[in-house]
mmCIF file of C-alpha atoms in Angstrom:
data_model
loop_
_atom_site.group_PDB
_atom_site.id
_atom_site.type_symbol
_atom_site.label_atom_id
_atom_site.label_comp_id
_atom_site.label_asym_id
_atom_site.label_seq_id
_atom_site.Cartn_x
_atom_site.Cartn_y
_atom_site.Cartn_z
ATOM 1 C CA MET Y 1 -3.958 14.893 16.867
ATOM 2 C CA GLN Y 2 -7.399 16.397 17.122
ATOM 3 C CA LEU Y 3 -8.428 15.773 13.498
ATOM 4 C CA LEU Y 4 -7.689 12.059 13.861
ATOM 5 C CA GLU Y 5 -9.341 11.696 17.274
ATOM 6 C CA GLU Y 6 -12.494 13.327 15.943
ATOM 7 C CA ARG Y 7 -12.498 11.017 12.937
ATOM 8 C CA ILE Y 8 -12.052 7.928 15.117
ATOM 9 C CA ARG Y 9 -14.918 9.091 17.373
ATOM 10 C CA LYS Y 10 -17.092 9.674 14.292
ATOM 11 C CA ASP Y 11 -16.234 6.677 12.104
ATOM 12 C CA GLY Y 12 -14.328 4.187 14.270
ATOM 13 C CA ILE Y 13 -16.176 1.060 15.392
ATOM 14 C CA VAL Y 14 -15.288 -0.845 18.564
ATOM 15 C CA LYS Y 15 -15.590 -4.619 18.279
ATOM 16 C CA PRO Y 16 -15.283 -7.344 20.913
ATOM 17 C CA GLY Y 17 -11.689 -8.297 21.708
ATOM 18 C CA ASN Y 18 -10.440 -4.713 21.899
ATOM 19 C CA ILE Y 19 -10.604 -4.335 18.144
ATOM 20 C CA LEU Y 20 -10.953 -0.790 16.816
ATOM 21 C CA LYS Y 21 -12.084 -0.758 13.214
ATOM 22 C CA VAL Y 22 -11.066 2.299 11.232
ATOM 23 C CA ASP Y 23 -11.542 0.578 7.912
ATOM 24 C CA SER Y 24 -13.823 3.231 6.438
ATOM 25 C CA PHE Y 25 -10.997 5.781 6.181
ATOM 26 C CA LEU Y 26 -7.620 4.247 7.039
ATOM 27 C CA ASN Y 27 -6.975 0.616 6.216
ATOM 28 C CA HIS Y 28 -9.541 -0.869 3.847
ATOM 29 C CA GLN Y 29 -11.155 2.173 2.298
ATOM 30 C CA MET Y 30 -8.624 5.019 2.375
ATOM 31 C CA ASP Y 31 -9.484 8.714 2.587
ATOM 32 C CA ILE Y 32 -6.526 10.140 0.692
ATOM 33 C CA PRO Y 33 -6.734 13.874 1.602
ATOM 34 C CA PHE Y 34 -7.257 12.914 5.239
ATOM 35 C CA ILE Y 35 -4.201 10.628 5.252
ATOM 36 C CA ASN Y 36 -2.202 13.432 3.634
ATOM 37 C CA GLU Y 37 -3.048 15.533 6.700
ATOM 38 C CA LEU Y 38 -1.577 12.757 8.851
ATOM 39 C CA GLY Y 39 1.516 12.933 6.644
ATOM 40 C CA LYS Y 40 1.878 16.660 7.325
ATOM 41 C CA GLU Y 41 1.623 16.002 11.051
ATOM 42 C CA PHE Y 42 4.312 13.282 10.963
ATOM 43 C CA LYS Y 43 6.536 15.727 9.100
ATOM 44 C CA ARG Y 44 5.912 18.369 11.778
ATOM 45 C CA ARG Y 45 6.841 15.936 14.539
ATOM 46 C CA PHE Y 46 9.933 14.562 12.791
ATOM 47 C CA ALA Y 47 11.010 17.847 11.170
ATOM 48 C CA ASP Y 48 14.374 17.702 12.970
ATOM 49 C CA ALA Y 49 15.218 14.138 11.870
ATOM 50 C CA PRO Y 50 17.409 13.663 8.753
ATOM 51 C CA ILE Y 51 15.191 10.940 7.326
ATOM 52 C CA THR Y 52 16.303 9.291 4.075
ATOM 53 C CA LYS Y 53 13.814 6.431 3.868
ATOM 54 C CA ILE Y 54 10.400 5.422 5.147
ATOM 55 C CA LEU Y 55 10.018 1.774 6.095
ATOM 56 C CA THR Y 56 6.722 -0.027 6.531
ATOM 57 C CA ILE Y 57 5.271 -3.509 6.311
ATOM 58 C CA GLU Y 58 2.624 -4.876 4.002
ATOM 59 C CA ALA Y 59 -0.236 -4.573 3.616
ATOM 60 C CA SER Y 60 -2.106 -1.775 5.358
ATOM 61 C CA GLY Y 61 1.009 0.291 6.098
ATOM 62 C CA ILE Y 62 1.984 0.750 2.461
ATOM 63 C CA GLY Y 63 -0.573 3.268 1.281
ATOM 64 C CA ILE Y 64 -0.187 5.391 4.388
ATOM 65 C CA ALA Y 65 3.611 5.283 4.074
ATOM 66 C CA CYS Y 66 3.453 6.405 0.424
ATOM 67 C CA LEU Y 67 1.285 9.407 1.255
ATOM 68 C CA VAL Y 68 3.427 10.286 4.290
ATOM 69 C CA ALA Y 69 6.632 9.964 2.245
ATOM 70 C CA GLN Y 70 5.533 12.821 0.001
ATOM 71 C CA HIS Y 71 5.952 15.182 2.937
ATOM 72 C CA PHE Y 72 9.508 13.940 3.571
ATOM 73 C CA ASN Y 73 10.491 13.665 -0.093
ATOM 74 C CA VAL Y 74 12.072 10.222 0.410
ATOM 75 C CA PRO Y 75 11.398 6.730 -0.986
ATOM 76 C CA VAL Y 76 9.302 4.091 0.744
ATOM 77 C CA VAL Y 77 10.494 0.535 1.262
ATOM 78 C CA PHE Y 78 8.040 -2.037 2.471
ATOM 79 C CA ALA Y 79 8.889 -5.308 4.163
ATOM 80 C CA LYS Y 80 7.047 -8.335 2.838
ATOM 81 C CA LYS Y 81 5.342 -11.082 4.764
ATOM 82 C CA ALA Y 82 6.452 -14.603 3.794
ATOM 83 C CA GLN Y 83 8.737 -15.675 0.990
ATOM 84 C CA SER Y 84 7.866 -14.619 -2.535
ATOM 85 C CA LEU Y 85 9.245 -16.251 -5.655
ATOM 86 C CA ASN Y 86 9.996 -12.783 -7.000
ATOM 87 C CA LEU Y 87 12.274 -11.915 -4.108
ATOM 88 C CA ASP Y 88 15.749 -13.267 -4.510
ATOM 89 C CA GLY Y 89 19.255 -12.291 -3.570
ATOM 90 C CA GLU Y 90 20.240 -11.046 -0.210
ATOM 91 C CA MET Y 91 17.441 -10.448 2.241
ATOM 92 C CA TYR Y 92 17.066 -9.137 5.741
ATOM 93 C CA CYS Y 93 14.738 -11.580 7.471
ATOM 94 C CA THR Y 94 12.973 -11.708 10.814
ATOM 95 C CA LYS Y 95 9.908 -13.325 12.368
ATOM 96 C CA VAL Y 96 6.822 -11.469 13.593
ATOM 97 C CA GLN Y 97 3.910 -12.652 15.722
ATOM 98 C CA SER Y 98 0.608 -11.300 14.416
ATOM 99 C CA PHE Y 99 -1.970 -10.197 16.982
ATOM 100 C CA THR Y 100 -4.647 -9.898 14.307
ATOM 101 C CA HIS Y 101 -4.062 -13.196 12.546
ATOM 102 C CA LYS Y 102 -2.785 -15.170 15.541
ATOM 103 C CA ARG Y 103 0.216 -16.670 13.787
ATOM 104 C CA VAL Y 104 3.928 -16.170 13.197
ATOM 105 C CA TYR Y 105 5.175 -15.076 9.795
ATOM 106 C CA ASP Y 106 8.484 -14.276 8.153
ATOM 107 C CA VAL Y 107 9.197 -10.680 7.268
ATOM 108 C CA ILE Y 108 11.759 -9.948 4.570
ATOM 109 C CA LEU Y 109 13.367 -6.926 2.975
ATOM 110 C CA SER Y 110 15.882 -6.789 0.169
ATOM 111 C CA LYS Y 111 19.294 -5.682 1.419
ATOM 112 C CA LYS Y 112 19.576 -3.468 -1.650
ATOM 113 C CA PHE Y 113 17.098 -1.009 -0.230
ATOM 114 C CA LEU Y 114 18.368 -0.348 3.288
ATOM 115 C CA SER Y 115 21.961 0.305 4.289
ATOM 116 C CA ALA Y 116 24.161 1.917 6.940
ATOM 117 C CA GLU Y 117 23.829 5.296 5.204
ATOM 118 C CA ASP Y 118 20.078 5.420 5.811
ATOM 119 C CA HIS Y 119 18.120 7.259 8.475
ATOM 120 C CA VAL Y 120 14.843 5.425 8.813
ATOM 121 C CA LEU Y 121 11.353 6.448 9.865
ATOM 122 C CA ILE Y 122 9.047 3.468 10.373
ATOM 123 C CA ILE Y 123 5.386 4.166 9.543
ATOM 124 C CA ASP Y 124 2.460 1.894 10.383
ATOM 125 C CA ASP Y 125 -1.276 2.172 10.881
ATOM 126 C CA PHE Y 126 -1.536 0.447 14.279
ATOM 127 C CA LEU Y 127 0.687 -0.209 17.284
ATOM 128 C CA ALA Y 128 -0.659 -2.611 19.897
ATOM 129 C CA ASN Y 129 1.816 -5.037 21.422
ATOM 130 C CA GLY Y 130 4.544 -3.812 19.087
ATOM 131 C CA CYS Y 131 5.479 -7.113 17.452
ATOM 132 C CA ALA Y 132 5.460 -5.783 13.886
ATOM 133 C CA LEU Y 133 7.456 -2.736 14.947
ATOM 134 C CA GLN Y 134 9.998 -4.914 16.762
ATOM 135 C CA GLY Y 135 10.433 -6.947 13.578
ATOM 136 C CA LEU Y 136 11.028 -3.832 11.500
ATOM 137 C CA MET Y 137 13.463 -2.516 14.123
ATOM 138 C CA GLU Y 138 15.453 -5.750 13.901
ATOM 139 C CA ILE Y 139 15.727 -5.277 10.157
ATOM 140 C CA VAL Y 140 16.893 -1.672 10.611
ATOM 141 C CA LYS Y 141 19.475 -2.807 13.166
ATOM 142 C CA GLU Y 142 20.738 -5.558 10.869
ATOM 143 C CA SER Y 143 21.120 -3.035 8.034
ATOM 144 C CA GLY Y 144 23.249 -0.712 10.152
ATOM 145 C CA ALA Y 145 20.896 2.186 9.390
ATOM 146 C CA VAL Y 146 19.940 4.766 12.010
ATOM 147 C CA LEU Y 147 16.419 4.383 13.354
ATOM 148 C CA GLU Y 148 15.064 7.902 13.737
ATOM 149 C CA GLY Y 149 11.761 6.743 15.152
ATOM 150 C CA ALA Y 150 8.355 5.312 14.452
ATOM 151 C CA GLY Y 151 5.278 7.202 13.321
ATOM 152 C CA ILE Y 152 2.057 5.398 14.179
ATOM 153 C CA VAL Y 153 -1.453 6.452 13.278
ATOM 154 C CA VAL Y 154 -3.339 4.688 16.103
ATOM 155 C CA GLU Y 155 -1.654 3.304 19.207
ATOM 156 C CA LYS Y 156 -3.536 1.116 21.650
ATOM 157 C CA GLY Y 157 -2.172 2.680 24.829
ATOM 158 C CA PHE Y 158 -3.724 -0.017 26.992
ATOM 159 C CA GLN Y 159 -1.421 -2.593 25.432
ATOM 160 C CA ASN Y 160 2.244 -2.303 26.253
ATOM 161 C CA GLY Y 161 3.910 -1.984 22.840
ATOM 162 C CA GLY Y 162 4.330 1.781 22.590
ATOM 163 C CA ASP Y 163 5.327 2.485 26.173
ATOM 164 C CA SER Y 164 7.740 -0.443 26.209
ATOM 165 C CA LEU Y 165 9.487 0.894 23.103
ATOM 166 C CA ARG Y 166 9.652 4.406 24.580
ATOM 167 C CA GLU Y 167 11.281 2.952 27.704
ATOM 168 C CA GLN Y 168 13.913 1.428 25.407
ATOM 169 C CA GLY Y 169 14.637 4.943 24.118
ATOM 170 C CA ILE Y 170 12.837 4.581 20.796
ATOM 171 C CA ARG Y 171 11.115 7.728 19.578
ATOM 172 C CA VAL Y 172 7.517 6.658 18.982
ATOM 173 C CA GLU Y 173 5.091 9.331 17.768
ATOM 174 C CA SER Y 174 1.492 8.147 17.686
ATOM 175 C CA LEU Y 175 -1.069 10.537 16.263
ATOM 176 C CA ALA Y 176 -3.789 9.079 18.490
ATOM 177 C CA ILE Y 177 -3.276 6.957 21.604
ATOM 178 C CA VAL Y 178 -6.381 5.082 22.690
ATOM 179 C CA ASP Y 179 -6.360 4.647 26.461
ATOM 180 C CA SER Y 180 -9.626 2.751 26.705
ATOM 181 C CA MET Y 181 -12.565 1.689 24.574
ATOM 182 C CA THR Y 182 -16.136 0.695 25.299
ATOM 183 C CA ASP Y 183 -18.894 -0.183 22.828
ATOM 184 C CA ASP Y 184 -19.901 3.443 22.424
ATOM 185 C CA SER Y 185 -16.876 5.518 23.373
ATOM 186 C CA VAL Y 186 -13.141 5.810 22.828
ATOM 187 C CA SER Y 187 -10.884 7.662 25.296
ATOM 188 C CA PHE Y 188 -7.612 9.157 24.147
ATOM 189 C CA ARG Y 189 -4.431 9.930 26.045
ATOM 190 C CA LYS Y 190 -3.783 13.680 26.239
ATOM 191 C CA ASP Y 191 -1.787 14.784 23.212
ATOM 192 C CA GLU Y 192 1.210 16.910 24.151
ATOM 193 C CA TRP Y 193 1.574 18.030 20.529
ATOM 194 C CA ASP Y 194 -1.818 19.690 20.275
ATOM 195 C CA ASN Y 195 -0.605 22.780 22.115
ATOM 196 C CA LYS Y 196 2.649 23.104 20.199
ATOM 197 C CA MET G 1 4.671 5.952 -21.547
ATOM 198 C CA GLN G 2 8.186 6.988 -22.364
ATOM 199 C CA LEU G 3 9.237 7.918 -18.822
ATOM 200 C CA LEU G 4 8.256 4.455 -17.577
ATOM 201 C CA GLU G 5 9.820 2.566 -20.472
ATOM 202 C CA GLU G 6 13.089 4.408 -19.918
ATOM 203 C CA ARG G 7 12.996 3.599 -16.221
ATOM 204 C CA ILE G 8 12.325 -0.092 -16.875
ATOM 205 C CA ARG G 9 15.213 -0.183 -19.360
ATOM 206 C CA LYS G 10 17.474 1.500 -16.806
ATOM 207 C CA ASP G 11 16.453 -0.208 -13.548
ATOM 208 C CA GLY G 12 14.367 -3.257 -14.461
ATOM 209 C CA ILE G 13 15.988 -6.673 -14.123
ATOM 210 C CA VAL G 14 14.934 -9.691 -16.186
ATOM 211 C CA LYS G 15 14.997 -13.003 -14.310
ATOM 212 C CA PRO G 16 14.472 -16.570 -15.527
ATOM 213 C CA GLY G 17 10.806 -17.531 -15.878
ATOM 214 C CA ASN G 18 9.797 -14.285 -17.608
ATOM 215 C CA ILE G 19 10.043 -12.352 -14.363
ATOM 216 C CA LEU G 20 10.640 -8.620 -14.699
ATOM 217 C CA LYS G 21 11.793 -7.126 -11.431
ATOM 218 C CA VAL G 22 11.022 -3.453 -10.961
ATOM 219 C CA ASP G 23 11.437 -3.611 -7.219
ATOM 220 C CA SER G 24 13.909 -0.732 -6.986
ATOM 221 C CA PHE G 25 11.262 1.848 -7.900
ATOM 222 C CA LEU G 26 7.777 0.324 -8.075
ATOM 223 C CA ASN G 27 6.905 -2.554 -5.770
ATOM 224 C CA HIS G 28 9.404 -3.039 -2.968
ATOM 225 C CA GLN G 29 11.242 0.253 -2.850
ATOM 226 C CA MET G 30 8.901 2.941 -4.182
ATOM 227 C CA ASP G 31 9.987 6.144 -5.938
ATOM 228 C CA ILE G 32 7.148 8.420 -4.871
ATOM 229 C CA PRO G 33 7.576 11.391 -7.274
ATOM 230 C CA PHE G 34 7.987 8.930 -10.150
ATOM 231 C CA ILE G 35 4.798 7.065 -9.226
ATOM 232 C CA ASN G 36 3.000 10.408 -9.002
ATOM 233 C CA GLU G 37 3.952 10.939 -12.653
ATOM 234 C CA LEU G 38 2.274 7.617 -13.448
ATOM 235 C CA GLY G 39 -0.776 8.907 -11.573
ATOM 236 C CA LYS G 40 -0.900 12.006 -13.781
ATOM 237 C CA GLU G 41 -0.751 9.800 -16.874
ATOM 238 C CA PHE G 42 -3.596 7.559 -15.659
ATOM 239 C CA LYS G 43 -5.650 10.718 -15.060
ATOM 240 C CA ARG G 44 -4.880 11.899 -18.603
ATOM 241 C CA ARG G 45 -6.015 8.582 -20.057
ATOM 242 C CA PHE G 46 -9.163 8.287 -17.952
ATOM 243 C CA ALA G 47 -10.005 12.012 -17.917
ATOM 244 C CA ASP G 48 -13.393 11.333 -19.528
ATOM 245 C CA ALA G 49 -14.457 8.652 -17.020
ATOM 246 C CA PRO G 50 -16.626 9.691 -14.033
ATOM 247 C CA ILE G 51 -14.560 7.709 -11.536
ATOM 248 C CA THR G 52 -15.723 7.680 -7.901
ATOM 249 C CA LYS G 53 -13.429 5.036 -6.474
ATOM 250 C CA ILE G 54 -10.103 3.359 -7.140
ATOM 251 C CA LEU G 55 -9.966 -0.361 -6.427
ATOM 252 C CA THR G 56 -6.795 -2.382 -5.995
ATOM 253 C CA ILE G 57 -5.572 -5.523 -4.293
ATOM 254 C CA GLU G 58 -2.993 -5.936 -1.567
ATOM 255 C CA ALA G 59 -0.126 -5.676 -1.290
ATOM 256 C CA SER G 60 1.893 -4.031 -4.043
ATOM 257 C CA GLY G 61 -1.082 -2.297 -5.647
ATOM 258 C CA ILE G 62 -1.978 -0.256 -2.571
ATOM 259 C CA GLY G 63 0.763 2.361 -2.549
ATOM 260 C CA ILE G 64 0.465 2.960 -6.274
ATOM 261 C CA ALA G 65 -3.326 3.247 -6.003
ATOM 262 C CA CYS G 66 -3.036 5.812 -3.180
ATOM 263 C CA LEU G 67 -0.691 8.008 -5.187
ATOM 264 C CA VAL G 68 -2.810 7.651 -8.341
ATOM 265 C CA ALA G 69 -6.004 8.448 -6.393
ATOM 266 C CA GLN G 70 -4.691 11.915 -5.573
ATOM 267 C CA HIS G 71 -5.008 12.801 -9.242
ATOM 268 C CA PHE G 72 -8.633 11.643 -9.349
ATOM 269 C CA ASN G 73 -9.575 13.036 -5.921
ATOM 270 C CA VAL G 74 -11.384 9.818 -4.930
ATOM 271 C CA PRO G 75 -10.923 7.218 -2.161
ATOM 272 C CA VAL G 76 -9.026 3.966 -2.568
ATOM 273 C CA VAL G 77 -10.456 0.616 -1.529
ATOM 274 C CA PHE G 78 -8.182 -2.380 -1.487
ATOM 275 C CA ALA G 79 -9.276 -5.991 -1.621
ATOM 276 C CA LYS G 80 -7.607 -8.276 0.904
ATOM 277 C CA LYS G 81 -6.113 -11.683 0.365
ATOM 278 C CA ALA G 82 -7.466 -14.353 2.733
ATOM 279 C CA GLN G 83 -9.753 -13.935 5.705
ATOM 280 C CA SER G 84 -8.736 -11.519 8.430
ATOM 281 C CA LEU G 85 -10.164 -11.582 11.949
ATOM 282 C CA ASN G 86 -10.682 -7.825 11.671
ATOM 283 C CA LEU G 87 -12.953 -8.158 8.660
ATOM 284 C CA ASP G 88 -16.505 -8.992 9.532
ATOM 285 C CA GLY G 89 -19.952 -8.260 8.217
ATOM 286 C CA GLU G 90 -20.918 -8.574 4.631
ATOM 287 C CA MET G 91 -18.115 -9.262 2.196
ATOM 288 C CA TYR G 92 -17.688 -9.590 -1.523
ATOM 289 C CA CYS G 93 -15.553 -12.675 -1.997
ATOM 290 C CA THR G 94 -13.849 -14.326 -4.940
ATOM 291 C CA LYS G 95 -10.928 -16.644 -5.627
ATOM 292 C CA VAL G 96 -7.752 -15.709 -7.472
ATOM 293 C CA GLN G 97 -4.961 -17.861 -8.861
ATOM 294 C CA SER G 98 -1.556 -16.310 -8.210
ATOM 295 C CA PHE G 99 1.043 -16.588 -10.947
ATOM 296 C CA THR G 100 3.777 -15.355 -8.615
ATOM 297 C CA HIS G 101 2.999 -17.532 -5.626
ATOM 298 C CA LYS G 102 1.564 -20.515 -7.528
ATOM 299 C CA ARG G 103 -1.516 -20.927 -5.348
ATOM 300 C CA VAL G 104 -5.181 -19.964 -5.068
ATOM 301 C CA TYR G 105 -6.288 -17.448 -2.471
ATOM 302 C CA ASP G 106 -9.518 -15.814 -1.361
ATOM 303 C CA VAL G 107 -9.981 -12.142 -2.117
ATOM 304 C CA ILE G 108 -12.446 -10.175 -0.027
ATOM 305 C CA LEU G 109 -13.819 -6.648 0.094
ATOM 306 C CA SER G 110 -16.302 -5.175 2.534
ATOM 307 C CA LYS G 111 -19.650 -4.483 0.879
ATOM 308 C CA LYS G 112 -19.758 -1.145 2.692
ATOM 309 C CA PHE G 113 -17.129 0.298 0.381
ATOM 310 C CA LEU G 114 -18.414 -0.538 -3.091
ATOM 311 C CA SER G 115 -21.980 -0.134 -4.327
ATOM 312 C CA ALA G 116 -24.095 0.314 -7.445
ATOM 313 C CA GLU G 117 -23.517 4.084 -7.333
ATOM 314 C CA ASP G 118 -19.772 3.696 -7.871
ATOM 315 C CA HIS G 119 -17.733 4.084 -11.047
ATOM 316 C CA VAL G 120 -14.579 2.078 -10.518
ATOM 317 C CA LEU G 121 -11.059 2.323 -11.856
ATOM 318 C CA ILE G 122 -8.951 -0.721 -11.007
ATOM 319 C CA ILE G 123 -5.252 0.022 -10.486
ATOM 320 C CA ASP G 124 -2.482 -2.568 -10.232
ATOM 321 C CA ASP G 125 1.257 -2.776 -10.744
ATOM 322 C CA PHE G 126 1.348 -5.804 -13.069
ATOM 323 C CA LEU G 127 -0.936 -7.531 -15.547
ATOM 324 C CA ALA G 128 0.206 -10.921 -16.838
ATOM 325 C CA ASN G 129 -2.444 -13.608 -17.220
ATOM 326 C CA GLY G 130 -5.032 -11.312 -15.682
ATOM 327 C CA CYS G 131 -6.178 -13.521 -12.805
ATOM 328 C CA ALA G 132 -6.007 -10.791 -10.139
ATOM 329 C CA LEU G 133 -7.823 -8.384 -12.448
ATOM 330 C CA GLN G 134 -10.530 -10.962 -13.193
ATOM 331 C CA GLY G 135 -11.050 -11.399 -9.447
ATOM 332 C CA LEU G 136 -11.408 -7.661 -8.912
ATOM 333 C CA MET G 137 -13.787 -7.442 -11.880
ATOM 334 C CA GLU G 138 -15.983 -10.124 -10.338
ATOM 335 C CA ILE G 139 -16.177 -8.076 -7.151
ATOM 336 C CA VAL G 140 -17.118 -4.946 -9.123
ATOM 337 C CA LYS G 141 -19.792 -6.908 -10.987
ATOM 338 C CA GLU G 142 -21.215 -8.321 -7.740
ATOM 339 C CA SER G 143 -21.393 -4.809 -6.269
ATOM 340 C CA GLY G 144 -23.385 -3.484 -9.207
ATOM 341 C CA ALA G 145 -20.832 -0.694 -9.722
ATOM 342 C CA VAL G 146 -19.767 0.438 -13.205
ATOM 343 C CA LEU G 147 -16.288 -0.712 -14.189
ATOM 344 C CA GLU G 148 -14.724 2.225 -16.034
ATOM 345 C CA GLY G 149 -11.527 0.349 -16.760
ATOM 346 C CA ALA G 150 -8.202 -0.855 -15.467
ATOM 347 C CA GLY G 151 -4.990 1.131 -15.206
ATOM 348 C CA ILE G 152 -1.907 -1.069 -15.163
ATOM 349 C CA VAL G 153 1.679 0.038 -14.744
ATOM 350 C CA VAL G 154 3.404 -2.877 -16.515
ATOM 351 C CA GLU G 155 1.597 -5.347 -18.761
ATOM 352 C CA LYS G 156 3.291 -8.484 -19.988
ATOM 353 C CA GLY G 157 2.005 -8.353 -23.542
ATOM 354 C CA PHE G 158 3.347 -11.808 -24.330
ATOM 355 C CA GLN G 159 0.891 -13.309 -21.857
ATOM 356 C CA ASN G 160 -2.761 -13.162 -22.773
ATOM 357 C CA GLY G 161 -4.341 -11.312 -19.852
ATOM 358 C CA GLY G 162 -4.536 -7.786 -21.240
ATOM 359 C CA ASP G 163 -5.530 -8.619 -24.797
ATOM 360 C CA SER G 164 -8.125 -11.119 -23.619
ATOM 361 C CA LEU G 165 -9.718 -8.477 -21.390
ATOM 362 C CA ARG G 166 -9.693 -5.931 -24.241
ATOM 363 C CA GLU G 167 -11.451 -8.481 -26.461
ATOM 364 C CA GLN G 168 -14.136 -8.688 -23.761
ATOM 365 C CA GLY G 169 -14.622 -4.934 -24.132
ATOM 366 C CA ILE G 170 -12.805 -3.942 -20.934
ATOM 367 C CA ARG G 171 -10.867 -0.704 -21.166
ATOM 368 C CA VAL G 172 -7.333 -1.632 -20.128
ATOM 369 C CA GLU G 173 -4.739 1.145 -20.124
ATOM 370 C CA SER G 174 -1.217 -0.132 -19.496
ATOM 371 C CA LEU G 175 1.525 2.477 -19.189
ATOM 372 C CA ALA G 176 4.098 0.027 -20.561
ATOM 373 C CA ILE G 177 3.416 -3.178 -22.461
ATOM 374 C CA VAL G 178 6.374 -5.546 -22.595
ATOM 375 C CA ASP G 179 6.278 -7.542 -25.806
ATOM 376 C CA SER G 180 9.406 -9.574 -25.157
ATOM 377 C CA MET G 181 12.302 -9.802 -22.746
ATOM 378 C CA THR G 182 15.783 -11.216 -22.904
ATOM 379 C CA ASP G 183 18.521 -11.124 -20.265
ATOM 380 C CA ASP G 184 19.759 -7.754 -21.426
ATOM 381 C CA SER G 185 16.865 -6.105 -23.223
ATOM 382 C CA VAL G 186 13.169 -5.377 -22.920
ATOM 383 C CA SER G 187 11.006 -4.623 -25.982
ATOM 384 C CA PHE G 188 7.847 -2.557 -25.628
ATOM 385 C CA ARG G 189 4.712 -2.473 -27.721
ATOM 386 C CA LYS G 190 4.273 0.863 -29.530
ATOM 387 C CA ASP G 191 2.398 3.262 -27.267
ATOM 388 C CA GLU G 192 -0.457 4.973 -29.083
ATOM 389 C CA TRP G 193 -0.715 7.547 -26.277
ATOM 390 C CA ASP G 194 2.769 8.946 -26.716
ATOM 391 C CA ASN G 195 1.713 11.032 -29.724
ATOM 392 C CA LYS G 196 -1.494 12.337 -28.162
#
């Protein structure tokens, strides 16, 4: 998506360890009209999917998911990291390895909010090795819902998460796929959607 | 706010320990059009305030803040709990005691995203003893920004957080103030805005 690639080139910051910071507009400070444009684009790409619910994971996915959900007119459910005293009853539960925080955490979702009748679109800000996405997919599978696909804002194409999921037949739509990064430049994979 | 009080009466669940669960529409599953109505109401109440930025804290505040921000046409910044490897540079930092999780955690916000030029509206889902809000207020104070007030979805009026902040001169607008709860009923404080 050209708008996003231009914004990453303008405001993204590359840090050692293949970290791409987009915290001035996406996941610390949030540019709301801009993220609404991303929502429109996800809707364009998943226009044919009968989505009933958007699933994401705390924390940085939630705001994006809420803005995206407006374009699908469906509720958001967000999976929570670690046990909370306020969460009781029946839970879907899985474990996720965090690339960013270098630890394993529990991910939980109340069974009340996802069932076999649902058609789920997973939304998240980043996809690198795909661990968070795999965790959310396990929850969807356990619920019996249909996974329609995953909508990702920024995919790190040089890590194997996205391509590995596509090889498994999962529909992964990333609005920008970073193929390589250096201190002063970011290269994107050609976007087949830009000519549609 | 009548719409919210009715929804809490219909879908809220009272649990032992003065816990009010509103996770079917507000902070686990999220009813997006409904939360947009809350956003409109916050805008009505803070229409006279020259707000430049909405501040919240992860995780459950983020989605609400993003939807509310659309009605103010300003960016959201969200404070993060605990140190993240992706957060570097200069940070505002404070400590917050969590009522829900019964522990103390660090709350951080990049200095890039809040400065003395800003007029800040804090948005959060719950206000009980006010610890999270106090932490966010400390960050606003450290930044030199003007705190215009706090917009809260549900205040537990039987705990002292909201009234204590109002006594300090902070403008706290809560869309529903719960005065008492029993297993099968929730009583709300009279809402002076409903006749405006």
